[in-house]
Amino acid sequence: MTDNRGVPGHSSRRSSVHQHHRGNIDFSRWHFDIDDVLNPFLPPPPWHWLPRPVSHFFGYRGDQPPKTIGNLVIAFWALIGVFCGVLLISEVSLHIPEFQNHHAPIIVGSFGAAAVLEFCAIESPFAQPRNAVISQLLASVIGVTISKLFALTPSAHSKPEIAGSLSCAITTMAMVLTNTVHPPAGATALLAATELQEVGWFLIPVILLGCSLMLTVALLLNNIQRRFPVYWWTPHPLVKPPKPQLQDVEKAPKIKQGSDSGSSDFEFSEPMQVVIRQGRVYVPDNLWLDADEKEVLERIGERMQQ
């Protein structure tokens, strides 16, 4: 046996080999898409089953192409929508005693930015219901959690700027990983850790109620002359593609005689298929082709390889 420990330069060569293998791992190309995990289990939206006047206000248009609308119409409905959305959230909050008991504000400031998205930039991915609701839920949970953790230590409780920065950063990371980026949610997380500590966990229902009211107004007003939302969960279709019903072309289809009267007709239990793939042609054993027909099929297979 040869002991390589005494060979000069052996350890350095081994180290360089390990570094070379580590250098081949390109972490910058790592990608995680949560939709690849969730979408196969989600049913397609049921809007096409509803009466057309109802589904219209859920953003369903069937096969109708989108209409081109000038910015004057957009500005008009943005004016009406932002006013109604912010006013509705404020009025409802003022008439809920529990909100006052938990020192909740009339309206969380981040809803001002959310209103601009949901009534002006309604085609933006940031404005779609999934982004607008889930991101705000994540932001309120993360912001309150960070605030409670910092409150456990007096030295940390005296530094709300660190709690706010950390909650905003973690919320942004969570939105990226869940495909729910919604800029106003960053403000919600920041406010939860810096200015709304007294509200505590009650901030979560406050945020969810505000999101629900804003979304309701957006569905009603944005669908009068425009379309909202463009999608509820993902722009990609959730309908599962049908599995190809191809028989095993390697084997000839089963045949059976047609009748007991001795007729020579054959009835195939499965339809015969000729399958052309790249460079290969599959023909059932009981299908006879002449030389010209085989040549045509082979040419098609060769063209598919190009």
XYZ file of C-alpha atoms in Angstrom:
306
model
C 0.000 0.000 0.000
C 1.213 3.487 -0.723
C 0.666 6.253 1.770
C -0.013 9.462 -0.126
C 0.178 11.591 2.964
C 3.924 11.828 2.565
C 3.832 12.790 -1.092
C 4.528 16.517 -1.460
C 1.694 18.467 -3.049
C -0.837 15.633 -2.765
C -3.076 17.426 -0.270
C -2.970 20.615 -2.296
C -3.957 18.749 -5.464
C -6.828 17.064 -3.625
C -7.976 20.418 -2.282
C -7.900 21.947 -5.747
C -10.014 19.059 -7.063
C -12.631 19.660 -4.369
C -12.631 23.361 -5.114
C -13.080 22.598 -8.792
C -16.140 20.436 -8.073
C -17.587 23.092 -5.811
C -16.990 25.676 -8.472
C -19.183 23.742 -10.907
C -22.247 24.352 -8.710
C -23.872 27.532 -9.957
C -26.089 28.639 -7.082
C -27.257 31.653 -9.058
C -29.294 29.352 -11.319
C -31.215 27.645 -8.529
C -34.926 28.260 -8.896
C -37.974 27.254 -6.879
C -41.461 27.721 -8.301
C -44.199 27.002 -5.787
C -46.751 26.845 -8.599
C -45.107 23.692 -9.913
C -45.997 22.082 -6.588
C -49.467 23.540 -5.990
C -51.034 23.949 -9.427
C -51.437 20.210 -10.216
C -53.760 19.954 -7.184
C -55.862 23.039 -7.906
C -59.138 22.811 -9.853
C -59.788 25.221 -12.721
C -61.908 28.281 -11.826
C -65.666 27.653 -11.965
C -66.658 31.009 -13.443
C -67.842 29.547 -16.777
C -70.517 27.575 -14.895
C -72.074 30.737 -13.474
C -74.605 32.934 -15.300
C -72.805 35.356 -17.602
C -73.893 38.533 -15.700
C -72.435 37.035 -12.501
C -69.221 35.648 -13.993
C -68.651 38.976 -15.742
C -67.958 40.616 -12.372
C -65.456 37.888 -11.503
C -63.376 38.835 -14.541
C -64.570 36.021 -16.811
C -64.942 37.013 -20.455
C -64.933 33.671 -22.242
C -63.388 34.033 -25.683
C -63.975 37.772 -25.936
C -60.794 39.695 -26.848
C -59.723 42.490 -24.476
C -61.035 45.948 -25.298
C -58.758 48.911 -25.866
C -59.599 51.731 -23.448
C -58.154 55.237 -23.335
C -56.454 56.700 -20.274
C -59.366 59.088 -19.667
C -61.595 56.129 -18.831
C -58.836 54.617 -16.684
C -58.376 57.906 -14.814
C -62.126 58.276 -14.252
C -62.630 54.791 -12.816
C -59.421 55.034 -10.800
C -60.771 58.213 -9.214
C -64.098 56.578 -8.358
C -62.554 53.259 -7.304
C -59.830 54.596 -5.023
C -62.293 56.951 -3.333
C -64.902 54.230 -2.771
C -62.398 51.568 -1.699
C -60.563 53.688 0.868
C -63.798 55.229 2.149
C -65.482 51.841 2.594
C -62.583 50.403 4.616
C -62.442 53.520 6.810
C -66.191 53.605 7.461
C -66.379 49.920 8.332
C -63.395 50.227 10.687
C -64.989 53.169 12.485
C -68.146 51.162 13.188
C -66.468 48.070 14.647
C -65.988 48.492 18.416
C -63.346 45.771 18.601
C -61.128 47.781 16.291
C -61.237 50.702 18.695
C -60.618 48.479 21.703
C -57.430 47.128 20.107
C -56.194 50.582 19.055
C -56.534 49.756 15.378
C -56.138 52.701 12.987
C -58.987 53.920 10.845
C -57.172 52.390 7.898
C -53.692 50.909 7.536
C -51.593 53.225 5.382
C -50.545 50.478 2.977
C -54.114 50.304 1.632
C -53.525 53.645 -0.082
C -50.856 52.058 -2.268
C -52.976 48.940 -2.725
C -55.869 51.071 -3.971
C -53.668 52.598 -6.683
C -52.758 49.124 -7.930
C -56.247 47.627 -7.780
C -58.040 50.524 -9.479
C -55.386 51.939 -11.793
C -52.847 49.249 -12.718
C -55.428 46.472 -12.738
C -53.581 44.391 -15.331
C -50.384 44.296 -13.299
C -49.516 40.953 -11.629
C -49.095 42.932 -8.388
C -52.808 43.827 -8.427
C -54.292 40.349 -8.903
C -56.280 38.846 -5.978
C -53.699 36.200 -5.097
C -50.975 38.809 -4.729
C -53.172 41.405 -3.050
C -54.574 39.113 -0.343
C -51.913 36.491 0.405
C -49.091 39.036 0.494
C -50.936 41.200 3.023
C -51.647 38.148 5.157
C -47.973 37.175 5.096
C -46.916 40.736 5.882
C -49.214 41.077 8.898
C -48.208 37.703 10.348
C -44.486 38.310 9.843
C -44.618 41.910 11.057
C -46.512 41.072 14.244
C -44.289 38.064 14.918
C -41.104 40.145 14.637
C -42.647 42.828 16.830
C -43.547 40.285 19.538
C -40.087 38.713 19.433
C -38.365 42.085 19.800
C -40.682 42.951 22.692
C -39.296 40.013 24.701
C -35.944 41.794 25.102
C -35.855 45.385 26.412
C -32.707 46.231 24.468
C -34.260 44.977 21.227
C -37.615 46.614 21.963
C -35.888 49.981 21.999
C -34.772 49.535 18.375
C -37.947 49.444 16.255
C -35.945 50.443 13.174
C -34.246 47.031 13.185
C -37.557 45.222 13.713
C -39.134 47.144 10.858
C -36.256 46.505 8.489
C -36.169 42.804 9.333
C -39.927 42.298 8.956
C -39.974 44.110 5.607
C -37.027 42.056 4.354
C -38.495 38.701 5.432
C -41.877 39.623 3.925
C -40.237 40.478 0.612
C -38.426 37.141 0.557
C -41.659 35.284 1.390
C -43.533 37.060 -1.409
C -40.866 36.169 -3.947
C -40.918 32.488 -2.958
C -44.737 32.300 -3.031
C -45.222 34.287 -6.281
C -47.302 36.876 -4.413
C -45.256 40.070 -4.806
C -47.418 43.054 -3.813
C -45.453 46.231 -2.919
C -47.988 47.592 -0.370
C -47.415 44.469 1.735
C -43.892 45.697 2.445
C -45.423 48.791 4.026
C -47.793 46.629 6.057
C -44.908 44.611 7.502
C -42.978 47.784 8.270
C -45.930 49.413 10.030
C -46.719 46.257 11.995
C -43.253 46.230 13.552
C -42.784 49.962 14.105
C -46.079 51.827 14.626
C -48.802 49.245 15.192
C -47.306 47.215 18.040
C -50.319 47.964 20.266
C -52.677 46.336 17.787
C -50.791 43.045 18.060
C -52.299 39.914 16.547
C -55.575 41.750 15.970
C -53.857 43.388 13.006
C -54.344 40.175 11.003
C -58.195 40.325 10.904
C -57.972 44.083 10.335
C -55.823 43.511 7.251
C -57.943 40.622 5.948
C -61.141 42.644 6.291
C -59.572 45.575 4.446
C -58.361 43.289 1.641
C -61.817 41.743 1.292
C -63.570 45.108 1.109
C -61.049 46.523 -1.362
C -61.353 43.434 -3.566
C -65.164 43.617 -3.499
C -65.186 47.227 -4.670
C -62.587 46.416 -7.338
C -64.687 43.553 -8.724
C -67.773 45.755 -8.942
C -66.274 48.926 -10.430
C -63.411 47.590 -12.539
C -65.707 45.270 -14.472
C -68.094 47.949 -15.690
C -65.932 49.038 -18.616
C -62.741 47.105 -17.951
C -61.779 43.625 -16.780
C -60.581 42.638 -13.323
C -58.926 40.429 -12.389
C -56.910 39.136 -15.306
C -56.514 35.910 -13.302
C -57.228 34.817 -9.745
C -54.350 32.464 -9.042
C -52.035 32.125 -12.033
C -51.939 33.297 -15.657
C -51.287 29.711 -16.718
C -54.296 27.417 -17.310
C -55.090 25.018 -14.479
C -56.900 22.565 -16.733
C -54.985 19.295 -16.821
C -54.069 18.285 -20.370
C -55.608 14.936 -21.314
C -53.246 12.011 -21.320
C -52.528 10.758 -24.830
C -54.463 7.619 -25.575
C -51.800 5.815 -27.536
C -51.657 2.074 -27.692
C -48.399 0.195 -27.558
C -47.344 0.420 -31.164
C -44.608 -2.126 -30.660
C -47.293 -4.800 -30.521
C -49.880 -5.631 -33.158
C -53.492 -4.987 -32.094
C -55.529 -7.948 -31.050
C -57.905 -9.336 -33.668
C -60.790 -11.709 -33.495
C -63.046 -13.374 -36.006
C -66.224 -11.509 -36.603
C -68.926 -14.255 -36.417
C -69.566 -17.896 -35.864
C -70.840 -18.333 -39.426
C -67.342 -18.725 -40.788
C -67.060 -15.319 -42.407
C -63.570 -14.183 -43.187
C -64.077 -10.655 -41.846
C -61.965 -9.534 -38.883
C -63.055 -7.132 -36.139
C -60.267 -5.296 -34.388
C -60.658 -4.762 -30.667
C -58.590 -1.537 -30.943
C -58.151 0.797 -33.932
C -54.902 0.366 -35.812
C -52.459 3.237 -35.593
C -49.395 4.255 -37.536
C -47.078 6.257 -35.296
C -44.265 8.381 -36.682
C -41.610 9.568 -34.294
C -38.267 11.156 -34.901
C -36.416 8.752 -37.151
C -38.728 5.778 -36.521
C -41.994 4.529 -37.961
C -44.227 2.053 -36.115
C -46.676 0.010 -38.194
C -48.983 -2.762 -36.875
C -48.024 -6.235 -38.023
C -51.375 -6.844 -39.695
C -51.245 -3.626 -41.753
C -49.659 -4.224 -45.161
C -47.881 -1.319 -46.861
C -46.255 -1.307 -50.272
C -42.787 0.085 -50.917
C -44.020 3.535 -51.957
C -46.096 3.968 -48.814
C -43.223 2.898 -46.572
C -40.919 5.347 -48.336
C -43.333 8.229 -47.705
C -43.573 7.412 -44.004
C -39.801 7.102 -43.677
C -39.319 10.468 -45.336
C -41.701 12.065 -42.841
C -39.766 10.491 -39.983
C -36.501 11.824 -41.371
C -37.933 15.330 -41.696
C -38.967 15.258 -38.047
C -35.326 14.700 -37.107
C -34.207 17.893 -38.819
